Amino acid sequence: MLNPFDRYALQKAIELKRNNNAKITCVTMGPPPAVEVLIDAFDYGADYGVLLTDKRLAASDTLATSYALHMVARHLGEFDIIFTGLQTTDGDTAQVGPQIAERLGIPQITYCEELEVVNKKIKARRVVEGGCQIMEAGMPALITVANSATPLGHKKFADVAEVKEFLRHPDERQKRIKTVNLDDINADPKRIGLVGSPTVVGKTWKIGEIGGSCVMFQGESLQREVEELMEHLEQDEREIGEIINVQR
Amino acid sequence: MSSAKNVTVIAEQLQGDLQNISFELLGAARTLAEKLEVGVNAFLIGNNITNMAEKLIHGGADEVFVVDEPELEEYATLPYRRAALTILEHLDEAPPIILMGATTIGRDIAPRIAAYLKTGLTADCTELDIGDYHHKGKADPTKTGEYKDVLYAIRPSFGESLKARILGPWKNPQMATARVGVMEKLPVDPTRKGKITSVKTAFKPEDFRVKVIETIRDLSTSINLTEAKVIISGGFGMGGPEGFELLEDLASIFKDSVVGASRRAVDAGWISYPHQVGQTGKTVRPNLYIAVGISGAIQHRVGMSNAKTIIAVNKDPDAPIFRFADYGIVGDVGEVVPVLKQAFLEKFKQQKTASGV
């Protein structure tokens, strides 16, 4: 499945493509069925896809993942902008993007909400604590796109139909989708997977239910339910101290 | 003993103000340092900030390394990266542990520093500890062994709603970012003494490939979720931006109150990102948290479950939020919120009468 945060990255890439006559290559890393992610990206308007798949990649942490992905970028040659999502929904580390930038020696703009390219310069707005920053950068650069960069576009019928069509032709499909392994991209197997990861997951715990006893107010008039809620809150305030501050 | 062995905190300052997270990190670092029987270092990076070094000492640092340069007036990735790396090179060995905040700054720069040093970084930790670790691995026999006094970086992992302990005992520094509002600060001690060391940085032209044209920041009126006593949060069940006007209206009757939101509401564009509570937003601990139209996904829950009292309003009686809220009202948010507001106003009136004001 396409990581929901990556949809925002793809969306920004598609906007740029429209305004600048650019081409989009989507890169993903995963087992062979992950090719579906690329097809999903084609449906939205991406042009080419690369799937990095290799059993040796299993258990890669963020540092190892960024190594593998930056080797794909090197393998592909010149580029103007690398877009990544802000983070994944499960690992949620937000690390891989900046680590790819570090390894490629290029600047980054993280938490980007808006951007345009004018005269080969990137103008971007990024979110910071308590506000935003307007940035200007040359290319190449890496951009991580914030989820507040709305709205997302929909798949276009014509795009989806076109993708369906080219998938039917093996040679066309091969032109658009490349599958590579670590040897193809000259990656050092010692720097990926378990061996190349400086961190491991030790113990894990299930996050248990908190509190556990929710007092529900239902089945009466709303007025009465809220009155009961207030009575409970007053009782709590007597027991555990202030909950509600006095009125402004 | 060389101070390079100290647990290290990279402090955060904005426009010359040390951010809360800096003191939270110092509190966490102190606990780790005591277990390791070492001290605490802080890195302070910016322009005209040397005078703040003392505050870090009062907050728990033993030595503060300062890079104070005009190029560092406003945060930018590459110059701040250069400054941090310069301090690290200035030390005779890598510190055992480096902590940073899981803020837009920490999450921007920490991964680059870790990638440069080719070391491990655990993001968004909610607990930090020191302990031993025994590693046994077929794929990497060279890593097998007993490791003493390792950083336990503990963070929620949402694929399976787990808390996971992440370890990286093979290489120092072991790096981690900590969520804002989670670690405990130490009481400020103005009598604490420490050392302040100034470090000169030689910037390179490529450090300025990204220009900050303008920073629009209003810290005075910016919404302060982490300090709020009452938070009224809305989710996808609000149905649109107008739903949040309803919540603003309810929030307006409380002191120290602010409107929060779930990620889905922010994703939908109904309210801006700084309002977001949860895994990818802020961690909050108000006295009262009213969750309106929020289903209560684990990602939201970890950001707000430390609230003293949680009231949930949702039209779906099976919404997960009712499994951990203190009080639940099943109903249409548009109907419930105005009734709640009236009830609170009534309560305030009674309190005033009772106290004779």
Coordinates of C-alpha atoms in Angstrom, one line a residue:
Chain A
M1 CA 0.0 0.0 0.0
L2 CA 1.2 3.5 -0.8
N3 CA 2.1 5.1 2.5
P4 CA -0.5 7.8 3.1
F5 CA 2.1 10.4 3.8
D6 CA 3.7 9.7 0.5
R7 CA 0.5 10.7 -1.3
Y8 CA 1.3 14.3 -0.3
A9 CA 4.8 14.0 -1.7
L10 CA 3.5 12.5 -5.0
Q11 CA 0.9 15.2 -5.1
K12 CA 3.6 18.0 -5.0
A13 CA 5.6 16.2 -7.6
I14 CA 2.6 16.0 -9.9
E15 CA 1.9 19.7 -9.5
L16 CA 5.5 20.5 -10.4
K17 CA 5.3 18.1 -13.3
R18 CA 2.3 20.0 -14.7
N19 CA 3.9 23.4 -14.3
N20 CA 7.4 22.5 -15.4
N21 CA 7.1 19.8 -17.9
A22 CA 9.0 17.4 -15.6
K23 CA 9.0 13.6 -15.4
I24 CA 8.4 11.7 -12.2
T25 CA 10.2 8.5 -11.2
C26 CA 8.8 6.7 -8.2
V27 CA 11.2 4.5 -6.2
T28 CA 10.1 2.0 -3.6
M29 CA 11.8 -0.8 -1.7
G30 CA 10.0 -4.0 -0.7
P31 CA 9.1 -7.5 -1.8
P32 CA 8.0 -8.1 -5.4
P33 CA 4.3 -7.4 -4.7
A34 CA 5.3 -3.8 -3.8
V35 CA 5.1 -3.2 -7.5
E36 CA 1.5 -2.4 -6.8
V37 CA 2.6 0.8 -5.0
L38 CA 4.3 1.9 -8.3
I39 CA 1.2 1.2 -10.3
D40 CA -0.8 3.2 -7.8
A41 CA 1.6 6.1 -8.3
F42 CA 1.3 5.7 -12.1
D43 CA -2.5 6.0 -11.7
Y44 CA -1.9 9.4 -10.0
G45 CA 0.4 10.6 -12.7
A46 CA 3.9 9.3 -12.2
D47 CA 5.9 8.4 -15.3
Y48 CA 8.5 5.7 -14.3
G49 CA 8.9 3.3 -11.4
V50 CA 11.8 1.5 -9.8
L51 CA 11.3 -1.3 -7.4
L52 CA 14.3 -2.2 -5.2
T53 CA 13.8 -5.8 -4.1
D54 CA 16.3 -8.0 -2.4
K55 CA 15.9 -10.5 0.4
R56 CA 19.1 -9.1 2.0
L57 CA 17.3 -5.9 2.7
A58 CA 15.1 -7.5 5.4
A59 CA 15.3 -5.9 8.9
S60 CA 17.0 -2.7 7.6
D61 CA 16.7 0.2 10.0
T62 CA 16.4 3.8 8.8
L63 CA 20.2 4.2 8.3
A64 CA 20.4 1.0 6.2
T65 CA 17.2 2.0 4.3
S66 CA 18.6 5.4 3.5
Y67 CA 21.8 3.8 2.2
A68 CA 19.9 1.5 -0.1
L69 CA 17.6 4.2 -1.4
H70 CA 20.4 6.7 -2.0
M71 CA 22.2 4.0 -4.0
V72 CA 19.1 3.8 -6.2
A73 CA 19.2 7.6 -6.7
R74 CA 22.8 7.3 -7.7
H75 CA 22.1 4.5 -10.0
L76 CA 19.3 6.5 -11.7
G77 CA 21.7 9.4 -12.4
E78 CA 20.7 13.1 -12.5
F79 CA 17.7 14.4 -10.8
D80 CA 16.3 17.8 -9.8
I81 CA 14.2 17.1 -6.7
I82 CA 13.7 14.0 -4.5
F83 CA 10.4 14.1 -2.8
T84 CA 9.6 11.9 0.2
G85 CA 6.7 11.7 2.5
L86 CA 7.1 13.2 5.9
Q87 CA 7.2 9.8 7.5
T88 CA 5.6 6.4 7.4
T89 CA 2.5 5.6 9.3
D90 CA 3.9 2.6 11.3
G91 CA 7.6 3.4 11.9
D92 CA 6.9 7.2 12.0
T93 CA 10.6 8.1 12.2
A94 CA 10.7 10.8 9.6
Q95 CA 14.4 10.0 9.2
V96 CA 14.9 8.3 5.9
G97 CA 14.4 11.5 3.8
P98 CA 17.0 13.6 5.6
Q99 CA 19.4 10.7 5.7
I100 CA 19.2 10.2 1.9
A101 CA 19.9 13.9 1.5
E102 CA 22.9 13.6 3.8
R103 CA 24.3 10.7 2.0
L104 CA 23.8 12.4 -1.4
G105 CA 25.3 15.6 0.0
I106 CA 22.4 17.7 -1.1
P107 CA 20.3 20.2 0.9
Q108 CA 16.9 19.4 2.2
I109 CA 13.6 21.2 3.0
T110 CA 11.5 19.2 5.5
Y111 CA 7.9 19.8 6.5
C112 CA 7.3 21.5 3.2
E113 CA 3.8 22.7 2.6
E114 CA 4.1 24.6 -0.6
L115 CA 6.6 24.9 -3.4
E116 CA 7.3 26.1 -6.8
V117 CA 10.3 26.1 -9.1
V118 CA 11.1 29.4 -10.8
N119 CA 14.2 29.8 -12.9
K120 CA 15.7 26.6 -11.7
K121 CA 15.3 27.7 -8.1
I122 CA 13.0 26.1 -5.5
K123 CA 10.8 28.4 -3.5
A124 CA 9.2 26.6 -0.6
R125 CA 7.3 27.2 2.5
R126 CA 7.9 24.9 5.5
V127 CA 6.2 24.5 8.8
V128 CA 8.2 25.4 11.9
E129 CA 7.2 25.7 15.6
G130 CA 4.8 28.6 15.8
G131 CA 4.8 29.6 12.2
C132 CA 6.5 29.0 8.8
Q133 CA 9.6 29.7 6.9
I134 CA 10.0 30.8 3.3
M135 CA 13.0 29.1 1.8
E136 CA 14.9 29.3 -1.5
A137 CA 17.2 26.5 -2.7
G138 CA 19.0 25.5 -5.8
M139 CA 18.7 22.0 -7.3
P140 CA 19.2 19.2 -6.6
A141 CA 17.5 19.1 -3.3
L142 CA 15.4 16.7 -1.2
I143 CA 11.9 17.8 0.0
T144 CA 9.8 16.1 2.6
V145 CA 6.2 17.1 2.3
A146 CA 4.0 17.8 5.3
N147 CA 0.5 16.3 5.5
S148 CA -0.9 19.8 5.8
A149 CA 0.0 20.4 2.2
T150 CA -3.6 19.9 1.1
P151 CA -5.6 19.3 -0.9
L152 CA -4.9 16.0 -2.6
G153 CA -6.0 15.4 -6.1
H154 CA -7.8 12.4 -7.4
K155 CA -6.8 9.8 -9.9
K156 CA -7.8 10.9 -13.4
F157 CA -9.8 8.4 -15.5
A158 CA -7.6 8.9 -18.5
D159 CA -4.4 8.3 -16.5
V160 CA -5.8 5.1 -15.0
A161 CA -6.9 3.9 -18.4
E162 CA -3.5 4.7 -19.9
V163 CA -1.7 2.7 -17.1
K164 CA -4.1 -0.3 -17.6
E165 CA -3.2 -0.2 -21.3
F166 CA 0.6 -0.1 -20.9
L167 CA 0.6 -2.8 -18.3
R168 CA -0.8 -5.1 -21.0
H169 CA 2.3 -4.7 -23.1
P170 CA 5.4 -6.4 -21.7
D171 CA 7.9 -4.2 -23.5
E172 CA 6.1 -1.0 -22.6
R173 CA 5.8 -2.2 -19.0
Q174 CA 9.5 -2.9 -18.9
K175 CA 10.3 0.5 -20.1
R176 CA 8.2 2.1 -17.3
I177 CA 8.9 -0.3 -14.4
K178 CA 12.4 -1.4 -13.5
T179 CA 13.1 -4.0 -10.9
V180 CA 16.6 -3.9 -9.4
N181 CA 18.5 -5.7 -6.7
L182 CA 21.4 -4.7 -4.6
D183 CA 23.9 -5.9 -7.2
D184 CA 22.3 -3.9 -9.9
I185 CA 22.8 -0.7 -7.9
N186 CA 26.3 -1.6 -6.7
A187 CA 25.1 -1.5 -3.1
D188 CA 27.4 -3.0 -0.4
P189 CA 25.5 -5.8 1.2
K190 CA 27.3 -5.1 4.5
R191 CA 25.6 -1.8 4.8
I192 CA 22.0 -3.0 4.5
G193 CA 19.7 -5.5 6.4
L194 CA 20.5 -6.6 9.9
V195 CA 24.3 -6.4 9.4
G196 CA 24.2 -2.8 8.2
S197 CA 21.7 -1.5 10.8
P198 CA 23.2 0.1 13.8
T199 CA 19.9 -0.4 15.8
V200 CA 17.8 -3.4 16.6
V201 CA 14.3 -3.7 18.2
G202 CA 14.8 -5.3 21.6
K203 CA 11.8 -6.0 23.8
T204 CA 8.3 -4.9 22.8
W205 CA 5.2 -4.4 24.9
K206 CA 1.6 -4.1 23.9
I207 CA 0.2 -0.7 24.7
G208 CA -2.5 -1.6 27.2
E209 CA -5.9 0.1 27.6
I210 CA -5.8 3.2 29.7
G211 CA -8.2 4.0 32.5
G212 CA -10.4 1.2 31.3
S213 CA -13.7 2.4 32.8
C214 CA -15.4 5.0 30.7
V215 CA -18.7 6.2 32.3
M216 CA -21.1 6.5 29.5
F217 CA -24.1 8.9 29.5
Q218 CA -26.7 7.7 27.1
G219 CA -30.3 6.7 26.8
E220 CA -31.6 9.9 28.4
S221 CA -32.2 13.4 27.1
L222 CA -29.0 15.1 26.1
Q223 CA -29.8 17.8 28.7
R224 CA -29.9 15.2 31.5
E225 CA -26.8 13.3 30.2
V226 CA -24.8 16.5 30.4
E227 CA -26.1 17.4 33.8
E228 CA -25.0 14.0 35.1
L229 CA -21.6 14.5 33.5
M230 CA -21.3 17.8 35.4
E231 CA -22.2 16.1 38.7
H232 CA -19.4 13.5 38.0
L233 CA -16.9 16.2 37.2
E234 CA -17.7 18.0 40.4
Q235 CA -17.2 14.8 42.4
D236 CA -13.9 14.3 40.7
E237 CA -12.8 17.9 41.4
R238 CA -13.4 17.2 45.1
E239 CA -11.3 14.1 44.9
I240 CA -8.4 14.8 42.5
G241 CA -8.3 18.6 42.5
E242 CA -8.9 21.2 39.9
I243 CA -10.0 20.1 36.4
I244 CA -11.7 23.1 35.0
N245 CA -10.4 26.6 35.3
V246 CA -12.6 29.4 36.1
Q247 CA -14.2 31.3 33.3
R248 CA -12.2 33.8 31.4
Chain B
M1 CA 37.9 12.7 33.1
S2 CA 37.2 13.9 29.6
S3 CA 33.8 15.5 29.4
A4 CA 33.4 13.8 26.0
K5 CA 32.1 10.8 28.0
N6 CA 29.1 12.9 29.2
V7 CA 25.5 12.3 28.0
T8 CA 24.9 15.1 25.5
V9 CA 21.9 17.2 24.8
I10 CA 21.5 19.5 21.8
A11 CA 19.6 22.4 23.2
E12 CA 17.0 24.3 21.1
Q13 CA 16.5 28.0 21.1
L14 CA 14.1 30.1 19.1
Q15 CA 14.7 33.8 18.6
G16 CA 16.9 33.8 21.7
D17 CA 14.6 31.9 23.9
L18 CA 15.5 28.5 25.2
Q19 CA 12.7 26.1 24.4
N20 CA 11.1 23.9 27.1
I21 CA 12.3 20.8 25.3
S22 CA 15.9 21.8 26.1
F23 CA 15.2 21.5 29.8
E24 CA 13.1 18.3 29.4
L25 CA 16.1 16.8 27.6
L26 CA 18.5 17.9 30.3
G27 CA 16.2 16.3 32.9
A28 CA 16.2 13.0 30.9
A29 CA 20.0 13.3 30.4
R30 CA 20.7 13.8 34.1
T31 CA 18.8 10.5 34.9
L32 CA 20.8 8.6 32.3
A33 CA 24.1 10.3 33.3
E34 CA 23.6 9.3 37.0
K35 CA 23.2 5.6 35.9
L36 CA 26.3 5.9 33.8
E37 CA 28.2 7.8 36.5
V38 CA 29.1 10.6 34.1
G39 CA 28.0 14.3 33.6
V40 CA 25.8 16.1 31.2
N41 CA 26.9 18.2 28.2
A42 CA 24.7 20.6 26.3
F43 CA 25.3 22.0 22.8
L44 CA 24.0 25.5 22.3
I45 CA 23.9 26.8 18.8
G46 CA 22.7 30.2 17.5
N47 CA 23.5 33.9 17.3
N48 CA 23.9 36.0 20.4
I49 CA 23.1 33.2 22.6
T50 CA 26.2 32.7 24.8
N51 CA 24.4 34.4 27.7
M52 CA 21.9 31.6 27.7
A53 CA 24.5 28.9 28.5
E54 CA 24.2 29.5 32.2
K55 CA 20.5 28.7 32.1
L56 CA 21.3 25.3 30.7
I57 CA 23.7 24.8 33.6
H58 CA 20.9 25.8 36.0
G59 CA 18.7 23.3 34.3
G60 CA 21.1 20.4 34.7
A61 CA 24.1 20.7 32.3
D62 CA 27.7 20.4 33.6
E63 CA 29.4 21.8 30.5
V64 CA 27.9 23.8 27.7
F65 CA 29.6 24.0 24.3
V66 CA 28.5 27.1 22.5
V67 CA 28.7 28.0 18.8
D68 CA 27.6 31.6 18.6
E69 CA 27.9 33.0 15.1
P70 CA 25.9 35.6 13.0
E71 CA 25.3 32.9 10.4
L72 CA 23.2 31.1 12.9
E73 CA 20.6 33.8 13.5
E74 CA 17.7 31.7 12.2
Y75 CA 17.6 27.9 12.2
A76 CA 18.7 26.3 8.9
T77 CA 19.6 22.7 8.4
L78 CA 23.1 22.9 7.0
P79 CA 24.7 25.7 9.1
Y80 CA 23.3 24.2 12.3
R81 CA 24.5 20.7 11.2
R82 CA 28.0 22.2 10.6
A83 CA 28.0 23.8 14.1
A84 CA 26.9 20.5 15.8
L85 CA 29.5 18.5 13.9
T86 CA 32.2 21.0 14.7
I87 CA 31.5 20.6 18.4
L88 CA 31.6 16.8 18.1
E89 CA 34.9 17.0 16.3
H90 CA 36.2 19.3 19.0
L91 CA 35.6 16.5 21.6
D92 CA 38.3 13.8 21.8
E93 CA 35.8 11.0 21.5
A94 CA 32.2 10.4 20.6
P95 CA 29.7 11.0 23.5
P96 CA 27.9 7.8 24.6
I97 CA 24.5 9.4 24.0
I98 CA 23.1 12.4 22.2
L99 CA 19.5 13.5 22.8
M100 CA 17.5 16.0 20.8
G101 CA 13.9 17.1 20.7
A102 CA 11.4 15.5 18.3
T103 CA 10.5 19.0 17.1
T104 CA 10.6 20.3 13.5
I105 CA 14.2 21.3 14.2
G106 CA 15.3 18.0 15.9
R107 CA 13.6 15.9 13.3
D108 CA 15.2 17.9 10.6
I109 CA 18.8 17.8 11.7
A110 CA 19.2 14.7 13.9
P111 CA 18.8 12.2 11.0
R112 CA 21.5 14.1 9.1
I113 CA 23.9 14.0 12.0
A114 CA 23.3 10.3 12.5
A115 CA 23.7 9.5 8.8
Y116 CA 27.0 11.5 8.8
L117 CA 28.3 9.7 11.9
K118 CA 26.8 6.4 10.5
T119 CA 25.2 5.7 13.8
G120 CA 21.8 4.7 15.1
L121 CA 19.0 7.2 15.8
T122 CA 15.7 6.4 17.5
A123 CA 13.0 8.9 16.8
D124 CA 10.2 10.2 19.1
C125 CA 11.1 8.4 22.3
T126 CA 8.7 8.5 25.2
E127 CA 11.0 6.8 27.7
L128 CA 14.8 6.6 28.0
D129 CA 16.7 4.4 30.3
I130 CA 20.1 2.6 30.7
G131 CA 20.5 -1.2 30.9
D132 CA 22.3 -4.2 29.7
Y133 CA 21.7 -6.0 26.4
H134 CA 22.5 -9.5 25.2
H135 CA 22.6 -9.8 21.4
K136 CA 22.4 -13.0 19.6
G137 CA 22.1 -13.0 15.8
K138 CA 22.7 -15.5 13.1
A139 CA 22.8 -12.9 10.3
D140 CA 25.4 -10.8 12.1
P141 CA 27.5 -13.0 14.3
T142 CA 30.1 -10.2 14.7
K143 CA 27.5 -8.3 16.7
T144 CA 26.7 -11.1 19.1
G145 CA 27.7 -10.3 22.7
E146 CA 26.9 -8.9 26.1
Y147 CA 26.6 -5.1 26.2
K148 CA 26.6 -3.2 29.4
D149 CA 25.0 0.2 30.1
V150 CA 23.3 0.6 26.8
L151 CA 20.8 3.3 26.0
Y152 CA 17.2 1.9 26.0
A153 CA 15.4 4.2 23.6
I154 CA 11.7 3.4 24.1
R155 CA 9.1 4.5 21.6
P156 CA 5.6 3.6 20.4
S157 CA 5.5 1.6 17.2
F158 CA 2.1 1.7 15.6
G159 CA 2.2 -1.0 13.0
E160 CA 1.1 -3.3 15.9
S161 CA 0.3 -0.8 18.6
L162 CA 3.4 -1.7 20.5
K163 CA 6.0 0.0 22.6
A164 CA 9.4 -1.0 21.5
R165 CA 12.8 -0.8 23.1
I166 CA 15.4 0.2 20.4
L167 CA 19.0 -0.5 21.0
G168 CA 22.2 0.4 19.3
P169 CA 25.0 -0.8 21.5
W170 CA 27.6 -1.2 18.8
K171 CA 28.5 2.4 18.1
N172 CA 28.6 5.7 20.0
P173 CA 26.9 8.1 20.0
Q174 CA 23.6 6.3 20.5
M175 CA 21.2 9.0 19.4
A176 CA 17.5 9.6 20.2
T177 CA 15.0 12.3 19.8
A178 CA 12.4 12.7 22.6
R179 CA 8.8 13.8 22.2
V180 CA 8.0 17.3 23.5
G181 CA 6.2 17.4 26.8
V182 CA 7.1 13.9 27.9
M183 CA 10.4 14.0 29.7
E184 CA 10.6 15.7 33.1
K185 CA 12.5 18.9 33.7
L186 CA 14.6 19.4 36.8
P187 CA 13.8 22.2 39.2
V188 CA 15.9 25.2 38.1
D189 CA 18.9 25.5 40.4
P190 CA 20.5 29.0 40.1
T191 CA 23.4 27.9 42.3
R192 CA 24.6 25.1 40.0
K193 CA 28.0 25.7 38.5
G194 CA 29.3 24.5 35.2
K195 CA 31.8 25.1 32.4
I196 CA 31.1 27.1 29.3
T197 CA 33.2 26.3 26.3
S198 CA 33.1 28.4 23.1
V199 CA 33.7 26.6 19.8
K200 CA 34.5 28.4 16.6
T201 CA 32.9 27.0 13.4
A202 CA 34.4 27.2 9.9
F203 CA 31.4 27.2 7.6
K204 CA 31.7 26.1 4.0
P205 CA 30.0 27.7 1.1
E206 CA 27.8 24.7 0.5
D207 CA 26.3 25.2 4.0
F208 CA 24.3 28.1 2.6
R209 CA 22.7 26.4 -0.4
V210 CA 19.3 26.9 1.2
K211 CA 18.4 30.5 2.0
V212 CA 15.9 31.4 4.6
I213 CA 14.1 34.3 3.0
E214 CA 11.6 34.9 5.7
T215 CA 10.5 33.4 9.0
I216 CA 7.0 34.1 10.1
R217 CA 6.7 33.1 13.6
D218 CA 4.4 34.3 16.3
L219 CA 5.3 32.6 19.5
S220 CA 3.1 34.9 21.6
T221 CA -0.2 34.0 20.0
S222 CA 0.8 30.7 18.6
I223 CA -1.3 28.0 20.0
N224 CA 0.3 26.4 23.0
L225 CA -1.1 22.9 23.2
T226 CA 1.6 21.6 25.5
E227 CA 0.9 24.2 28.2
A228 CA -2.9 24.4 27.9
K229 CA -5.1 23.4 30.9
V230 CA -8.2 22.7 28.8
I231 CA -8.0 21.3 25.2
I232 CA -11.1 20.9 23.1
S233 CA -10.1 18.7 20.2
G234 CA -12.0 17.8 17.0
G235 CA -11.7 15.0 14.6
F236 CA -13.1 13.8 11.3
G237 CA -16.5 13.7 12.9
M238 CA -16.6 17.5 12.9
G239 CA -17.5 17.3 9.3
G240 CA -15.7 20.4 8.1
P241 CA -14.0 23.6 9.1
E242 CA -17.2 25.1 10.5
G243 CA -17.2 22.3 13.1
F244 CA -14.1 23.8 14.5
E245 CA -15.8 27.2 14.9
L246 CA -18.1 25.4 17.3
L247 CA -15.1 24.1 19.2
E248 CA -13.5 27.5 19.3
D249 CA -16.7 28.8 20.8
L250 CA -16.6 26.1 23.5
A251 CA -12.9 26.7 24.2
S252 CA -13.5 30.5 24.6
I253 CA -15.3 30.0 27.9
F254 CA -12.2 28.4 29.6
K255 CA -9.1 30.0 30.8
D256 CA -5.8 28.6 29.3
S257 CA -7.7 26.7 26.7
V258 CA -6.9 25.9 23.1
V259 CA -8.4 23.9 20.2
G260 CA -6.7 20.7 19.2
A261 CA -7.3 18.3 16.3
S262 CA -6.8 14.8 15.2
R263 CA -4.6 14.0 12.2
R264 CA -7.5 13.2 10.0
A265 CA -9.0 16.7 10.6
V266 CA -5.7 18.3 9.7
D267 CA -5.2 16.1 6.7
A268 CA -8.7 17.2 5.5
G269 CA -7.5 20.8 5.7
W270 CA -10.1 21.9 8.3
I271 CA -7.5 23.2 10.7
S272 CA -3.8 23.9 10.6
Y273 CA -1.0 21.5 11.6
P274 CA 0.1 23.3 14.8
H275 CA -3.3 22.2 16.3
Q276 CA -2.5 18.5 15.8
V277 CA -2.4 16.2 18.8
G278 CA -1.0 12.7 18.7
Q279 CA 1.8 10.7 17.3
T280 CA 2.6 13.1 14.5
G281 CA 1.6 16.2 16.4
K282 CA 1.9 17.3 20.0
T283 CA 1.9 15.3 23.2
V284 CA -0.4 17.1 25.7
R285 CA -1.3 16.7 29.3
P286 CA -4.1 19.1 30.2
N287 CA -6.5 18.9 33.1
L288 CA -9.4 18.5 30.8
Y289 CA -9.4 17.1 27.3
I290 CA -12.7 17.0 25.4
A291 CA -12.4 14.8 22.3
V292 CA -15.2 15.7 19.9
G293 CA -15.8 13.5 16.8
I294 CA -12.5 11.7 17.3
S295 CA -12.6 8.0 16.9
G296 CA -9.5 7.5 19.2
A297 CA -7.0 5.7 17.0
I298 CA -3.8 4.7 18.9
Q299 CA -1.9 7.5 17.1
H300 CA -4.1 10.1 18.7
R301 CA -4.3 8.3 22.0
V302 CA -0.6 8.4 22.7
G303 CA -0.7 12.1 22.4
M304 CA -3.4 12.8 24.9
S305 CA -3.9 9.8 27.2
N306 CA -2.0 11.7 30.0
A307 CA -4.8 14.2 30.3
K308 CA -6.3 14.3 33.9
T309 CA -9.8 13.9 32.6
I310 CA -11.0 12.9 29.2
I311 CA -14.5 13.5 27.9
A312 CA -15.4 12.0 24.6
V313 CA -18.3 13.0 22.4
N314 CA -19.0 10.7 19.4
K315 CA -22.0 9.5 17.5
D316 CA -20.6 6.0 17.3
P317 CA -21.0 4.2 20.6
D318 CA -18.3 1.6 19.5
A319 CA -15.7 4.3 18.8
P320 CA -12.3 3.2 20.4
I321 CA -12.2 6.6 22.2
F322 CA -14.8 5.3 24.7
R323 CA -12.5 2.6 25.7
F324 CA -10.1 5.0 27.4
A325 CA -12.0 8.2 28.0
D326 CA -13.3 8.9 31.5
Y327 CA -16.7 10.1 30.4
G328 CA -18.5 9.5 27.2
I329 CA -21.5 11.0 25.5
V330 CA -23.0 9.4 22.4
G331 CA -24.5 11.9 20.2
D332 CA -24.4 14.3 17.3
V333 CA -21.4 16.7 17.9
G334 CA -23.4 19.7 16.6
E335 CA -26.1 19.1 19.3
V336 CA -23.9 18.1 22.2
V337 CA -21.3 20.9 22.1
P338 CA -23.7 23.8 22.6
V339 CA -25.4 21.9 25.5
L340 CA -21.9 21.2 27.0
K341 CA -21.1 24.9 26.7
Q342 CA -24.3 25.9 28.5
A343 CA -23.6 23.4 31.3
F344 CA -20.1 24.7 31.9
L345 CA -21.3 28.3 31.9
E346 CA -23.9 27.3 34.4
K347 CA -21.3 25.6 36.6
F348 CA -19.1 28.7 36.5
K349 CA -22.0 30.9 37.5
Q350 CA -22.7 28.6 40.5
Q351 CA -19.0 28.7 41.5
K352 CA -19.0 32.5 41.4
T353 CA -22.1 32.7 43.5
A354 CA -20.7 30.1 46.0
S355 CA -17.5 32.0 46.4
G356 CA -19.4 35.3 46.7
V357 CA -17.6 37.0 43.9

